[in-house]
Structure formats: C-alpha cells, structure tokens
Amino acid sequence: MHTPRIFTSPGMSGYAYSGLSSTKYKDDICAAITSSEMTYAACLTAVHECMLELRSTFDEIRGLDSAFEENARRIESIEHDLIERDLAAESVSSAGATAQERVLYELAYNLCDTLYDCATASCNRDVALFMDPCFIRRRAHLQIAKVCGILVNSIAIVNCCIVAQSVSVAGEREDSSTFRAALALSTHVNVQFSGLSRCLNSSLGPEEVKHRKAILRMVRHNIELCNKVAELFDENMLHSIRICTERALKRILDAAASSSATCEEMVSDDESAQQRLAIAKKAKTGLIHYLRGYVQGYDLEVMRATKHFEREGYVGALVHSIGALFLMYRGYAATGNAAHNAAGIIEHCLKILLSFPIPSTRQNLGAYKARKMYVDMCSVYEDLEQHLGADLLLNPGAEVKLRDAALRYLSEMMEIWEREYGKYFNAVEQTGGSPSQPSTSGLGGAAGLGQQASHVPMRALERIPIPHAPCHQPSTSGLGGASSALEEAQVSTHRSQTPDDDEDEQPSKRARYR
C-alpha cells in the first residue's frame, strides 16, 4: 500500500502521492487509453485494481466517520455488481458501445458520489482529531487523502474511457474557465495558508501552540483534498463530473474557512498576514465565478469572472501569476526537488509578488513606491523569462504552460501599472517619506542599484529615474512571513513553528511557515 507522505520545503508543505493515488498513475493510464493502447476491458481492470486498494484503505479508517463506513459498502457494490460482472461477461470484448458506455456512466456517477462523501466528511474539519496523537501517528489524515486520490484517478480514467469510445460525448470545449479556475484555486489555498501560518510567530504557551498547529494541520489537509479534487479540472470532462468537482470544492473550502476563522483572528494585527489573506479572498471570488463557468459553460460566468478581475486591475493579474508559480513550485517541492535551481527562482519570485499591496492598501502610493514596485515586476518577469527556459525546467511538458501564463499575467500587471502610475516614472523628485533601499529582487542584485540595473528590462530603466536616498534594509517578506529564506534557515527554533509534528519528520526538512 502506498500511503501519501508529508513533504516540506521552504515555500510549501503538503502531501506527496505514489502508487494508485498519484497523478503519474492517472496520466499514464489516460495516455494509454487516448492512444488506443488500452481496451475497454483493460480500462475496467485498472479501475478494479483501484477498487481493491480502496477497500483495503477503507478498512483502516472505517471507524473515523460514518461516511467511510457507508462508502466502503458502496465500493464493494461497485466492484462486484459493475466491474466484476462486466469483466466476467462473455460479451465484454464484443459488447456494443452503448452497453459499455452505460456501465462507464454508472461507474462515474457512483465514484463521484463516493468522492464527494469522503472529501467532505465531517472528520476532515474536526480540529480535535488533528490534535489527537493517535490520529496523527496512524496517519489517518493521509489515508483519507489516499482514498480521495484513488477516487479522483478512477473518475478520470473512466471519463477518459468514455470520451475515447463515444462519439456522443462533446469534445474539448474552447474556454478559459478550466485553466483559470486552477490558477485561482492555487492562489487561494496557498496564499491563505501562508497568511494563516503566521499565527505561530508570536510567543505562545505549549498548549496554545498545540492548538494552533492542529488548526493548521486541518487547514493543510483540506487544502490537499482541494488540490486532489482539482485534478478533475479538464476541458474534456463530463458535465456530471464537473458538477461533482464544483460541489466538492465549494464544500471543502467553506468548511475550511469556517474552521480556520480562529487563525484569522490570531493574525488580525499582522499586516503581512492580512495582506495575504486579502489576496486569497480575491482569488476565491474569482474561483467561484470560474467554477460556475466550468459547469455551466463559457459564455456567462467566465465573462463575469473576467470583468471581475478587470475591475480589480492589477490584482486580477497578480492572482493568476501567483497561482501559476505555486503550481510550478509544487512540482518541485512534492518530489523532493526544492533545492533545484528553478525551484529557488520560483520561490524567490513568489516572495516578491506576495509582498505587493492590494487595492485597499495601495491608495496612497507615492512616486518612490510606485517606481519600486514596477522595477520589481520587471525583475520577476526577467527572472522567469531568462532563467526558466524549457531546458532548465524539471518537467517542461507541464511547466512551460504555467511559466508562459505567469509571464502573460506579469505583462498585464506592468501594463496596468504603467497606465496608473506612469506619471511617476518620469518624475525627477521623490515624494513621500524617506524610502527604503531600492528593491534587490533581481537574481544578481543584492546590494546597490548598479547591480540590480542589469537584471531589469530596459523599458523599465529607461522610464524610471531611481531615487537617490539613504539605504535601509530591503524588504525580505518571504512565502511564510517576514524573514528572508536565508535568515529563516538559520533559525534553530523553526521546528516549533511548523504545523505538523509527525515523529518521522526531520526538523531540518520542515517547511518554514513564518
């Protein structure tokens, strides 16, 4: 049995999957189906293997929630009444397309119902369970994630088989809601967790630390369930599966939001945390529109979502660029490749973007701040464009699309910034108070402007007279808090400030959440 493991990295913590619950397994099977290398019978055999693994895993968690008890019986019914019966039938290889399609549709409906029940089970939002050492030691939360992962893979495989065999299924839809929904979800869950994690920064007693870590474990767990369900975002997905995806995601997100309200109160006086939570809320608003578009069709809801982000100005582009970079970064962090050079560049760019203010806090921007932020945008753009070429990426097949999306939205941000603050770019005098040191966000720029200048696109430097002023410590707002990555790496007490205290995790490998 392949139980998911917890991965930690400087910028992210989550679950890494293997075996039948892994994305690779699903992608390999679907590729074989699409290329006609896998027959209908072979597809059923693959799903049958998943059902056997599910039965075994349900045996481990039956007592946690009535949803698992009920769905363990449902899986047995699916296995015996649908799959084994059809595989045993003499006509399995010669059954008409209609008969095969009927079995596949019934499988899809049953699997979707099972996924919804398991992903939204009440135990997933029970903070008391995530404080229970026995629950953690048994890795019950990881077993639940495994169940959801196998169900997602089974649904995707069945859908792929239906699409490959049936001409009655509408093909790929030309809309942008699918990809944009994935980006908005990525931003919402990751930036929200980054903000909430700062509740561990203050001096706390042992019991309070334990309670807050339990809340963060619960939030992270639900984020991982969202990430798994979101793997069903696909332009070829059946309408019934789209509905299941939307319902499950909205239910999980709402439950997690309600349970994490305590953490939000704990960081109410933390400006950086509040800024990140505000970005996360903006992303969720867009996500809801995109989910409706994903289910109902391109025309109405996606247009509304597009108008929503257009009204938000650069924040709309910021949400999408952050989401793309987090999806890229996860590919490295979840596979133990957080030390890869590309992962370091992505993390660095995310730190800069997460430090950008949102509309409610940028109304009084002066000339210096406006110019500095524009230089930072240009620097991030150049880092991605010049240092994340396809030949430098770990998985270019998946990452190039995300990198290109990040570049496209960064370009939108710069154009919006030019329109709103272009008047400052030609200003000679600096307005406002004494500025901090100019940004050092370029890969090679760590001190003065001269070093940074070589890392900023010429169109930015030609138009922006950099102010000369006393230099102070540059901003070091990281993915999880106010300290830079290098500073955080040197903090010996970081183990007490992480949400997971599983016994087998090494302190040096834990994520930095501050």
XYZ file of C-alpha atoms in Angstrom:
514
model
C 0.000 0.000 0.000
C 1.290 3.438 -0.954
C 0.314 5.900 1.759
C 0.951 9.562 0.886
C 3.782 11.252 2.726
C 4.094 14.780 4.033
C 6.580 16.907 2.113
C 8.069 20.118 3.414
C 10.080 22.793 1.672
C 10.950 26.457 2.257
C 7.846 27.570 0.383
C 5.252 24.857 0.774
C 4.078 21.857 2.743
C 1.627 19.221 1.579
C 1.057 15.586 0.671
C 3.068 13.680 -1.925
C 1.319 10.724 -3.541
C 2.569 7.463 -5.013
C 1.066 4.326 -6.491
C -2.604 4.301 -7.457
C -3.309 7.690 -5.864
C -0.566 9.510 -7.771
C -1.071 11.901 -10.656
C 1.503 9.955 -12.663
C -0.559 6.766 -12.479
C -3.653 8.580 -13.742
C -1.753 10.330 -16.527
C -0.104 7.096 -17.695
C -3.400 5.194 -17.840
C -5.231 8.028 -19.582
C -2.423 8.382 -22.117
C -2.711 4.669 -22.913
C -6.488 4.961 -23.329
C -6.233 8.038 -25.539
C -3.663 6.364 -27.784
C -5.905 3.261 -28.098
C -3.291 1.097 -26.394
C -5.785 0.191 -23.652
C -9.045 -1.588 -24.413
C -12.352 -1.249 -22.609
C -11.646 -4.439 -20.660
C -8.187 -3.174 -19.691
C -9.734 0.091 -18.507
C -12.171 -1.802 -16.282
C -9.293 -3.878 -14.955
C -7.400 -0.716 -13.992
C -10.451 0.654 -12.172
C -10.948 -2.734 -10.497
C -7.406 -2.540 -9.160
C -8.230 0.869 -7.708
C -11.361 -0.533 -6.039
C -9.333 -3.287 -4.375
C -6.916 -0.702 -2.995
C -9.826 1.435 -1.808
C -11.387 -1.476 0.066
C -8.110 -2.121 1.822
C -7.705 1.547 2.750
C -11.294 1.882 3.960
C -10.594 -0.964 6.373
C -8.035 1.323 8.032
C -10.366 4.296 8.518
C -13.901 2.866 8.751
C -14.321 3.953 12.363
C -13.369 7.586 11.777
C -16.587 8.696 10.120
C -19.869 7.153 9.038
C -19.143 8.379 5.507
C -16.286 5.906 5.210
C -18.375 3.028 6.546
C -21.159 3.708 4.070
C -18.862 4.206 1.114
C -16.840 1.105 1.890
C -20.046 -0.816 1.171
C -20.631 1.246 -1.964
C -17.161 0.379 -3.258
C -17.847 -3.316 -2.669
C -21.053 -2.945 -4.656
C -19.249 -1.153 -7.487
C -16.592 -3.833 -7.541
C -18.961 -6.821 -7.600
C -22.085 -5.525 -9.335
C -20.476 -3.441 -12.047
C -16.838 -4.234 -12.718
C -16.518 -7.951 -11.959
C -19.896 -8.699 -13.526
C -18.960 -6.919 -16.724
C -15.472 -8.394 -16.875
C -16.890 -11.886 -16.377
C -19.478 -11.474 -19.113
C -18.707 -13.390 -22.257
C -19.588 -10.349 -24.303
C -17.095 -7.997 -22.656
C -14.955 -7.807 -25.769
C -17.865 -7.633 -28.182
C -20.411 -5.575 -26.267
C -21.762 -2.652 -28.177
C -20.600 0.862 -27.491
C -23.930 1.711 -25.892
C -23.689 -1.118 -23.345
C -20.108 -0.239 -22.478
C -20.964 3.424 -22.181
C -23.838 2.626 -19.824
C -21.504 0.762 -17.474
C -18.924 3.547 -17.592
C -21.502 6.243 -16.871
C -22.831 4.278 -13.913
C -19.283 3.919 -12.645
C -18.691 7.653 -12.996
C -21.865 8.557 -11.082
C -21.101 6.175 -8.214
C -17.460 7.206 -7.964
C -18.385 10.904 -7.945
C -20.849 10.368 -5.103
C -18.207 8.460 -3.164
C -15.605 11.172 -3.709
C -17.972 13.895 -2.546
C -18.852 11.991 0.625
C -15.233 11.234 1.505
C -13.793 14.656 0.667
C -16.487 16.461 2.661
C -16.692 14.048 5.619
C -17.011 15.861 8.944
C -13.792 14.336 10.300
C -11.809 16.387 7.765
C -12.661 19.582 9.645
C -12.575 18.230 13.208
C -9.716 20.137 14.871
C -9.839 17.806 17.884
C -8.837 14.886 15.658
C -5.845 16.804 14.349
C -4.745 17.308 17.961
C -5.030 13.579 18.689
C -1.555 11.943 18.686
C -3.126 8.588 17.817
C -4.863 10.059 14.764
C -1.597 11.579 13.569
C 0.503 8.529 14.397
C -1.880 6.257 12.480
C -1.609 8.683 9.548
C -5.379 8.626 9.276
C -5.398 12.007 7.523
C -3.027 10.624 4.899
C -5.219 7.559 4.420
C -8.212 9.836 3.791
C -6.179 11.766 1.227
C -5.189 8.479 -0.383
C -8.837 7.449 -0.703
C -9.678 10.747 -2.393
C -6.642 10.452 -4.660
C -7.611 6.972 -5.848
C -11.206 8.070 -6.404
C -10.076 11.091 -8.441
C -7.845 8.859 -10.557
C -10.632 6.315 -11.066
C -13.063 9.035 -12.154
C -10.514 10.494 -14.568
C -9.790 7.059 -16.052
C -13.489 6.289 -16.531
C -14.069 9.709 -18.098
C -11.140 9.210 -20.444
C -12.508 5.833 -21.496
C -15.957 7.320 -22.176
C -14.508 10.149 -24.259
C -12.250 7.777 -26.201
C -15.028 5.319 -27.031
C -18.034 7.552 -27.571
C -18.837 9.996 -30.316
C -21.851 11.169 -28.325
C -19.693 12.990 -25.807
C -18.959 16.617 -26.542
C -15.280 17.066 -27.104
C -12.909 19.633 -25.722
C -14.561 22.976 -25.035
C -12.796 26.098 -26.131
C -12.980 28.102 -22.933
C -10.554 29.518 -20.429
C -12.510 28.708 -17.282
C -10.736 25.395 -16.665
C -7.206 26.763 -16.563
C -8.148 29.978 -14.796
C -10.050 28.042 -12.136
C -6.900 26.027 -11.443
C -4.823 29.213 -11.132
C -7.335 30.940 -8.856
C -7.619 27.876 -6.610
C -3.835 27.574 -6.404
C -3.532 31.195 -5.303
C -6.389 30.988 -2.827
C -5.270 27.911 -0.908
C -1.533 28.602 -0.904
C -1.664 32.294 -0.066
C -4.332 31.698 2.562
C -2.192 29.065 4.269
C 0.824 31.364 4.076
C -1.132 34.074 5.882
C -2.706 31.799 8.484
C 0.636 30.177 9.299
C 1.867 33.435 10.743
C -0.279 32.755 13.805
C 2.691 30.693 15.046
C 5.051 33.659 15.056
C 4.195 35.087 18.463
C 5.357 33.813 21.844
C 2.882 31.156 22.898
C 2.423 28.627 25.646
C 2.759 24.897 24.841
C -0.989 24.239 24.820
C -1.738 27.193 22.571
C 0.999 26.121 20.163
C -0.505 22.639 20.064
C -3.964 24.038 19.344
C -2.802 26.366 16.577
C -0.732 23.644 14.930
C -3.780 21.381 14.946
C -5.824 24.058 13.176
C -3.088 24.482 10.582
C -2.863 20.716 10.053
C -6.598 20.663 9.459
C -6.381 23.592 7.031
C -3.479 21.989 5.167
C -5.361 18.689 4.990
C -8.366 20.360 3.380
C -6.091 22.251 1.011
C -4.656 18.916 -0.096
C -8.136 17.498 -0.638
C -8.912 20.553 -2.777
C -5.726 20.033 -4.766
C -6.676 16.418 -5.448
C -10.254 17.193 -6.452
C -8.948 19.994 -8.686
C -7.113 17.388 -10.762
C -10.535 16.801 -12.298
C -10.293 20.201 -13.995
C -10.202 19.120 -17.620
C -11.744 20.535 -20.768
C -12.826 17.019 -21.797
C -14.566 16.227 -18.504
C -18.181 15.059 -18.471
C -20.753 17.561 -17.255
C -21.766 15.349 -14.313
C -18.146 15.190 -13.156
C -17.816 18.962 -13.483
C -20.805 19.334 -11.168
C -19.226 16.947 -8.655
C -15.955 18.881 -8.810
C -17.648 22.216 -8.178
C -19.786 20.914 -5.308
C -16.896 19.191 -3.568
C -14.515 22.135 -3.870
C -17.027 24.677 -2.616
C -17.990 22.460 0.322
C -14.370 21.814 1.328
C -13.378 25.465 1.005
C -16.362 26.689 3.003
C -15.749 24.144 5.758
C -12.054 25.001 5.949
C -12.826 28.729 6.016
C -15.212 28.270 8.923
C -12.739 26.154 10.876
C -9.804 28.494 10.218
C -11.632 31.636 11.342
C -9.832 31.314 14.677
C -6.464 31.580 12.946
C -7.608 34.676 11.069
C -8.431 36.360 14.355
C -4.993 35.443 15.690
C -3.278 37.328 12.861
C -5.645 40.302 12.813
C -2.826 42.649 13.876
C -0.287 41.193 11.422
C -0.223 43.470 8.384
C 1.577 40.990 6.143
C -0.809 38.177 7.068
C -3.838 40.379 6.463
C -2.456 41.397 3.079
C -2.066 37.763 2.056
C -5.488 36.789 3.337
C -6.948 39.649 1.301
C -5.259 38.316 -1.852
C -6.588 34.837 -1.030
C -10.123 36.197 -0.725
C -9.821 37.978 -4.063
C -8.719 34.687 -5.612
C -11.662 32.825 -4.081
C -14.134 35.333 -5.521
C -12.730 34.728 -8.995
C -12.635 30.972 -8.387
C -16.369 30.858 -7.652
C -17.077 32.581 -10.981
C -14.760 30.224 -12.854
C -16.310 27.155 -11.223
C -19.718 28.261 -12.436
C -18.280 28.761 -15.885
C -16.652 25.327 -15.705
C -20.037 23.740 -15.013
C -22.467 25.947 -16.926
C -20.386 26.917 -19.897
C -18.117 29.629 -21.117
C -20.480 32.421 -22.049
C -21.943 33.990 -18.929
C -19.954 33.119 -15.831
C -16.490 33.353 -17.346
C -17.358 36.749 -18.788
C -18.420 37.802 -15.302
C -15.192 36.488 -13.815
C -13.165 38.268 -16.475
C -14.989 41.528 -15.773
C -14.470 40.977 -12.050
C -10.699 40.744 -12.458
C -10.663 43.627 -14.928
C -12.294 45.768 -12.259
C -9.671 44.610 -9.785
C -6.924 45.967 -12.013
C -3.502 44.562 -11.392
C -4.743 42.340 -8.528
C -6.548 40.139 -11.043
C -3.318 39.576 -12.960
C -1.450 39.158 -9.666
C -3.814 36.363 -8.588
C -3.244 34.414 -11.797
C 0.527 34.872 -11.896
C 0.894 33.752 -8.260
C -1.303 30.722 -8.939
C 0.802 29.646 -11.909
C 4.041 29.957 -9.938
C 2.682 27.990 -6.969
C 1.621 25.187 -9.311
C 5.120 25.147 -10.777
C 6.734 25.185 -7.346
C 4.606 22.298 -6.097
C 6.024 20.092 -8.828
C 9.465 20.553 -7.283
C 8.523 20.537 -3.603
C 6.360 17.410 -3.778
C 9.102 15.407 -5.498
C 11.923 16.396 -3.156
C 13.443 18.813 -5.665
C 13.009 22.065 -3.731
C 16.787 22.576 -3.949
C 16.626 22.612 -7.755
C 17.781 25.927 -9.203
C 14.451 26.503 -10.947
C 12.573 25.955 -7.675
C 14.753 28.570 -5.999
C 13.969 31.099 -8.723
C 10.234 30.404 -8.482
C 10.297 30.726 -4.694
C 12.204 33.998 -4.965
C 9.669 35.406 -7.429
C 6.774 34.339 -5.219
C 8.280 36.167 -2.258
C 8.339 39.368 -4.268
C 4.799 39.006 -5.605
C 3.406 38.190 -2.164
C 4.856 41.443 -0.852
C 2.820 43.523 -3.311
C -0.006 45.546 -1.730
C -3.644 45.143 -2.665
C -6.055 47.965 -3.594
C -7.143 48.824 -0.058
C -3.541 49.395 0.994
C -2.076 50.993 -2.134
C -4.277 54.075 -2.405
C -1.600 56.398 -1.016
C 1.312 55.087 -3.037
C 3.947 57.720 -3.630
C 6.278 58.083 -6.574
C 9.042 56.057 -4.976
C 6.831 53.081 -4.078
C 5.162 53.078 -7.491
C 8.533 53.052 -9.256
C 9.961 50.428 -6.930
C 7.047 48.060 -7.456
C 7.313 48.454 -11.212
C 11.001 47.600 -11.098
C 10.142 44.529 -9.008
C 7.547 43.420 -11.567
C 10.062 43.785 -14.363
C 12.681 41.932 -12.358
C 10.349 38.986 -11.728
C 9.423 38.934 -15.412
C 13.053 38.799 -16.456
C 13.922 36.118 -13.900
C 11.198 33.879 -15.307
C 11.876 34.665 -18.949
C 15.662 34.357 -18.913
C 16.327 31.818 -16.159
C 13.434 29.370 -16.561
C 13.858 28.234 -20.134
C 12.420 24.851 -21.103
C 15.871 23.264 -20.960
C 16.276 24.375 -17.331
C 12.960 23.037 -16.028
C 12.467 19.708 -14.308
C 9.240 18.860 -16.143
C 8.974 21.202 -19.148
C 5.947 19.382 -20.538
C 3.841 20.636 -17.627
C 5.787 23.713 -16.564
C 6.147 25.676 -19.795
C 2.400 26.361 -19.952
C 2.440 27.621 -16.359
C 5.554 29.726 -16.875
C 4.074 31.291 -20.001
C 0.867 32.054 -18.105
C 2.841 33.726 -15.318
C 4.707 35.833 -17.884
C 1.484 36.803 -19.639
C -0.153 37.979 -16.425
C 3.002 39.748 -15.279
C 2.996 41.627 -18.560
C -0.607 42.634 -17.873
C 0.410 43.838 -14.412
C 3.166 46.007 -15.857
C 0.869 47.499 -18.492
C -1.753 48.308 -15.853
C 0.920 49.831 -13.628
C 2.211 51.959 -16.477
C -1.284 53.322 -17.089
C -1.961 54.038 -13.432
C 1.437 55.295 -12.317
C 3.277 56.208 -15.500
C 3.244 59.834 -14.439
C 5.623 58.934 -11.625
C 8.122 57.165 -13.865
C 9.290 60.426 -15.391
C 9.231 62.335 -12.108
C 12.576 63.686 -11.000
C 11.647 64.480 -7.433
C 10.740 61.826 -4.968
C 7.521 62.211 -2.998
C 6.618 60.912 0.406
C 8.855 59.966 3.285
C 12.348 58.603 3.321
C 12.384 55.493 1.136
C 13.916 52.153 1.808
C 16.681 50.700 -0.287
C 15.658 50.066 -3.893
C 14.461 46.537 -4.497
C 17.109 43.866 -4.839
C 14.827 41.306 -6.389
C 16.981 40.560 -9.436
C 18.891 37.294 -9.320
C 22.200 39.067 -9.218
C 21.131 42.248 -7.462
C 21.770 42.025 -3.739
C 23.182 45.426 -2.883
C 23.043 48.667 -4.847
C 21.125 49.829 -7.865
C 24.045 49.247 -10.179
C 23.865 45.516 -9.631
C 20.109 45.432 -9.965
C 20.002 47.519 -13.108
C 21.485 44.759 -15.214
C 18.602 42.489 -14.227
C 15.716 44.802 -15.126
C 14.240 45.107 -18.648
C 15.431 48.251 -20.380
C 11.923 49.599 -20.836
C 11.667 49.877 -17.056
C 15.028 51.542 -16.501
C 14.654 53.974 -19.358
C 11.463 55.386 -17.887
C 12.132 55.214 -14.159
C 14.626 57.583 -12.532
C 15.656 55.648 -9.438
C 15.704 57.980 -6.410
C 18.928 58.528 -4.551
C 18.296 58.226 -0.846
C 19.741 56.724 2.309
C 19.565 52.983 2.061
C 17.792 50.904 4.675
C 17.308 47.188 4.995
C 15.413 45.870 1.956
C 12.142 44.054 2.353
C 12.536 40.348 3.000
C 8.945 39.231 3.080
C 9.068 35.526 2.344
C 6.468 32.941 1.427
C 5.571 32.304 5.000
C 6.411 35.506 6.792
C 8.700 38.439 7.374
C 12.115 36.783 7.434
C 14.131 36.010 4.344
C 14.751 32.430 3.337
C 18.376 32.600 4.375
C 17.560 34.110 7.733
C 14.871 31.543 8.364
C 17.206 28.708 7.533
C 19.404 29.807 10.399
C 16.634 29.921 12.997
C 17.139 26.971 15.271
C 13.655 27.132 16.729
C 11.759 26.701 13.478
C 10.593 23.209 14.406
C 8.194 24.589 16.999
C 6.694 26.901 14.410
C 5.536 24.300 11.913
C 2.029 22.820 11.877
C 2.998 19.168 11.718
C 4.887 17.282 14.380
C 4.842 13.783 12.942
C 7.537 11.759 14.616
C 9.253 10.677 11.433
C 9.768 14.176 10.067
C 13.264 15.538 10.413
C 13.377 19.101 11.787
C 15.799 20.213 9.100
C 13.337 19.230 6.393
C 10.317 21.057 7.755
C 8.722 23.954 5.952
C 9.314 27.498 7.076
C 5.890 28.973 7.666
C 6.808 32.328 9.140
